[in-house]
mmCIF file of C-alpha atoms in Angstrom:
data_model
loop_
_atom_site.group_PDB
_atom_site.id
_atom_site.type_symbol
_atom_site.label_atom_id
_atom_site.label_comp_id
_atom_site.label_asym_id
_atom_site.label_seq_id
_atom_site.Cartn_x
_atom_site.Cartn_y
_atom_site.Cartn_z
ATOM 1 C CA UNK N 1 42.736 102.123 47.895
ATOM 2 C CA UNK N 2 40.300 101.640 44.795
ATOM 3 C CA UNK N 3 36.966 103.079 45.453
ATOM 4 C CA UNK N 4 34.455 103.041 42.654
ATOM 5 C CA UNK N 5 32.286 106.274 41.690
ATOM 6 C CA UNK N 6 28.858 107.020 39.925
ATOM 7 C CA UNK N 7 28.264 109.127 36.998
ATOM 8 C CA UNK N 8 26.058 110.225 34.504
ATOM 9 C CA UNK N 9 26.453 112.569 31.447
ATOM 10 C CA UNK N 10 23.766 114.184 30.731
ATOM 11 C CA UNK N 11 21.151 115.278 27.992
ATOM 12 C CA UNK N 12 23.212 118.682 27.237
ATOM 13 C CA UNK N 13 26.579 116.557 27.074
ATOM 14 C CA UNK N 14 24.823 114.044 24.544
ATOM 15 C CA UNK N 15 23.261 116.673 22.298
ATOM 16 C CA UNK N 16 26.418 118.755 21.925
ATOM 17 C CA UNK N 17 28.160 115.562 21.132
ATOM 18 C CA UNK N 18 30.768 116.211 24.294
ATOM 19 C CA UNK N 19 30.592 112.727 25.424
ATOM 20 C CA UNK N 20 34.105 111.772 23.774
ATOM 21 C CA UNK N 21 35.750 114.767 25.626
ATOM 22 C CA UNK N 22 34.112 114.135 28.676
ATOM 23 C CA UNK N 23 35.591 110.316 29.061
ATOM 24 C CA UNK N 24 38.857 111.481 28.083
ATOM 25 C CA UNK N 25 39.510 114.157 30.411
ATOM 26 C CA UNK N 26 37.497 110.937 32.972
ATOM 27 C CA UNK N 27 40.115 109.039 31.811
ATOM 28 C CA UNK N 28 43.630 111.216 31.884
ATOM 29 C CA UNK N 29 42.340 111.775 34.885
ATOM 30 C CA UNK N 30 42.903 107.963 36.062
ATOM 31 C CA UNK N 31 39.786 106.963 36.159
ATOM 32 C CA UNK N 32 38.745 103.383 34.482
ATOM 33 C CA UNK N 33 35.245 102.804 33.228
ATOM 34 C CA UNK N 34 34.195 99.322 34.715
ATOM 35 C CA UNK N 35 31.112 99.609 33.065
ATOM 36 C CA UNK N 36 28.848 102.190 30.324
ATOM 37 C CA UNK N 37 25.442 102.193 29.033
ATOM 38 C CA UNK N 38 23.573 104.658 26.635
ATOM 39 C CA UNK N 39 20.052 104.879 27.455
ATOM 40 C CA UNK N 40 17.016 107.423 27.802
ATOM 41 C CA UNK N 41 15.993 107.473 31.183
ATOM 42 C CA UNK N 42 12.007 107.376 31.701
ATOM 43 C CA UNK N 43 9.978 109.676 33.706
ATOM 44 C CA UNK N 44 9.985 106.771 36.359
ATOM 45 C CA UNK N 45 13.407 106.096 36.234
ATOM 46 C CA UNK N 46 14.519 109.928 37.092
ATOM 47 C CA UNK N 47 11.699 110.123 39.463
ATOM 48 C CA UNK N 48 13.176 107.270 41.275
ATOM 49 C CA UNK N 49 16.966 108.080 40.650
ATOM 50 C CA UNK N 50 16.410 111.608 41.580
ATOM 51 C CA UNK N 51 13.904 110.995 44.869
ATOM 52 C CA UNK N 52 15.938 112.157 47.381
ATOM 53 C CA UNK N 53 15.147 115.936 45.581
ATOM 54 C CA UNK N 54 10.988 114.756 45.244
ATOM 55 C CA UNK N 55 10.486 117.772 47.743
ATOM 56 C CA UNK N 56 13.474 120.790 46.067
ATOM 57 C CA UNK N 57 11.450 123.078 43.939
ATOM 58 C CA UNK N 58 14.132 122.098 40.953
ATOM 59 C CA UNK N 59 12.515 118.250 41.007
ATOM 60 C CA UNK N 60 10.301 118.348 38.527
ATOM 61 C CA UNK N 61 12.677 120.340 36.151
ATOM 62 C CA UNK N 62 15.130 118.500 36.906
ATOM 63 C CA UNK N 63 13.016 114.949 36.037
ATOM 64 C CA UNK N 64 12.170 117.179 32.796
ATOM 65 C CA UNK N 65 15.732 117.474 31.663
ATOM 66 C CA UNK N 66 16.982 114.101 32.695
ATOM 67 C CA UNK N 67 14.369 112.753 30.217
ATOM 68 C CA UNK N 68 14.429 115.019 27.564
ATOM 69 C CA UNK N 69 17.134 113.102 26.277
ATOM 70 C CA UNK N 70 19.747 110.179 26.006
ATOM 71 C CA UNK N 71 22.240 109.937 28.553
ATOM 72 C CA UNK N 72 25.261 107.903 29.500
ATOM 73 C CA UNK N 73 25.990 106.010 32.931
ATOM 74 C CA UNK N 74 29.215 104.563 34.101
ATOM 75 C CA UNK N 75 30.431 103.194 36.310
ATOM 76 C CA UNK N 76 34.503 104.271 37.941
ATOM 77 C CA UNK N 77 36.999 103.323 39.546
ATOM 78 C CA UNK N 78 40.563 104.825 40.436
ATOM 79 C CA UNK N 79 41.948 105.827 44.165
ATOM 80 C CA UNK N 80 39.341 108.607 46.272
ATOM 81 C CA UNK N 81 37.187 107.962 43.161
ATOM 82 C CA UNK N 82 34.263 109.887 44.968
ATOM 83 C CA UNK N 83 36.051 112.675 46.109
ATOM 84 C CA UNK N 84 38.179 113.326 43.275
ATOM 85 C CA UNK N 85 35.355 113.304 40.508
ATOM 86 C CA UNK N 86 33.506 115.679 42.840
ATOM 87 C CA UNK N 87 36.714 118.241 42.230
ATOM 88 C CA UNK N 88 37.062 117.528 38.478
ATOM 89 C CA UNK N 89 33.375 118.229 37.710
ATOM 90 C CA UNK N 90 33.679 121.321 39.474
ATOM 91 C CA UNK N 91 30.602 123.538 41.007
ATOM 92 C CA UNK N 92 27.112 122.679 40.446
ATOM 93 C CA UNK N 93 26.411 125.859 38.711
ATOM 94 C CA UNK N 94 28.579 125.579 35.364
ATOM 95 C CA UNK N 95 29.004 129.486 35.993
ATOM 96 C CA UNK N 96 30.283 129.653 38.656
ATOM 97 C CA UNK N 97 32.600 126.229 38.123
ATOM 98 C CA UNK N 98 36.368 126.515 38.612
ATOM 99 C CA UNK N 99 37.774 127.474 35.201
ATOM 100 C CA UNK N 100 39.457 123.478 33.951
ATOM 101 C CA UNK N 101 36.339 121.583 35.748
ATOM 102 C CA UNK N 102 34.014 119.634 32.790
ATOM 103 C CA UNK N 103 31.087 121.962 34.351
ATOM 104 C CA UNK N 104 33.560 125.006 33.383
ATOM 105 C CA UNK N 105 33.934 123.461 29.523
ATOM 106 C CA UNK N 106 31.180 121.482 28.920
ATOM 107 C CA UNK N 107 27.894 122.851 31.105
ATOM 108 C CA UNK N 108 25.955 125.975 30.610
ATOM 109 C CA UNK N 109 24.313 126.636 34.187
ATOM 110 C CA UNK N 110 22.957 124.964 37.447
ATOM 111 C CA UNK N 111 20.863 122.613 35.345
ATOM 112 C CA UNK N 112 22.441 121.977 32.283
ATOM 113 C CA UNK N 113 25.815 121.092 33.571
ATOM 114 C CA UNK N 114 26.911 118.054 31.988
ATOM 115 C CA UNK N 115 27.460 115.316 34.368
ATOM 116 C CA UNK N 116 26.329 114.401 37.788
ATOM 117 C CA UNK N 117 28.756 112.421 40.461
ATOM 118 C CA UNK N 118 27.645 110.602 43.197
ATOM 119 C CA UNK N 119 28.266 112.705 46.596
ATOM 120 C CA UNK N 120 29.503 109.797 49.255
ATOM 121 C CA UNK N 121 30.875 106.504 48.716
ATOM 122 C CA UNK N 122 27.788 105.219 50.197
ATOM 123 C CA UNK N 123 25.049 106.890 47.357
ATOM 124 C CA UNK N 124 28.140 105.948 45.051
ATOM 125 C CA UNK N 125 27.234 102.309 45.359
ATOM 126 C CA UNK N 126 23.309 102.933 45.270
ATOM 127 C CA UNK N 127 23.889 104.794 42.046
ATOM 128 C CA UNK N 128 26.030 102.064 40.358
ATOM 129 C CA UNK N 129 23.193 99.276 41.734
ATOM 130 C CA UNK N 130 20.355 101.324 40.465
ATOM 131 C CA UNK N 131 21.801 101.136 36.497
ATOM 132 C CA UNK N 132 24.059 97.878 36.937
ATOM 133 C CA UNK N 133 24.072 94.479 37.735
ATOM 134 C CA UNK N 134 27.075 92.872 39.001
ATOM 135 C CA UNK N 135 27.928 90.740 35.918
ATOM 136 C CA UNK N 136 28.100 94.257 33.823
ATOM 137 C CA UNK N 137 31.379 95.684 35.641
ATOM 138 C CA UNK N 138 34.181 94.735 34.102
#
């Protein structure tokens, strides 16, 4: 059954240009982009996106990061779309990411590691709500 997904690619994925070879290997890996925006997320926007971490030590570098640059959100959909992006990303920590996982090619450590995925089909449809409207999914 379809499920849709959340991600974003982020600020080190932009600058190194790696967006095209993120959304390919997103899509030969059967995912379809229902919707995409480039955008530069404001202090208040990665604050708020990001809240659930307001009390993690990493918060306010994270927030730091998220806004140091322009980033791209989409919105997916393909069969376990959750759970599958989850295993193509690969670990958290690009260094220690399974060697064929986007963290593995495209990320550089536990911060600068390319692209977040939502964790649960639940925060999966948060996430898409908190960039999207309904009319922008195609």
């Amino acid at each position: 059954m379809k499920q849709r997904t959340f991600t974003i690619l982020k600020p080190d994925t932009v600058a190194r240009r790696n967006v095209g070879g993120v959304i390919a290997r997103l899509e030969q890996e059967g995912f379809e982009i229902l919707g995409a925006k480039r955008l530069h997320l404001t202090t208040e926007q990665a604050q708020a996106f990001y809240a659930v971490h307001a009390e993690r030590p990493f918060y306010r570098s994270l927030v730091e990061f998220m806004t140091s640059g322009p980033v791209w959100v989409m919105a997916l959909e393909r069969d376990n779309a959750v759970e599958h992006l989850r295993k193509v990303m690969g670990a958290t920590d690009s260094q220690k990411a399974e060697k064929g996982t986007i963290r593995a090619q495209f990320g550089t450590n536990i911060e600068r590691n390319a692209i977040h995925g939502s964790d649960s089909p639940e925060n999966a449809k948060i996430e898409v709500g908190f960039f999207f409207s309904g009319s922008e999914l195609v």
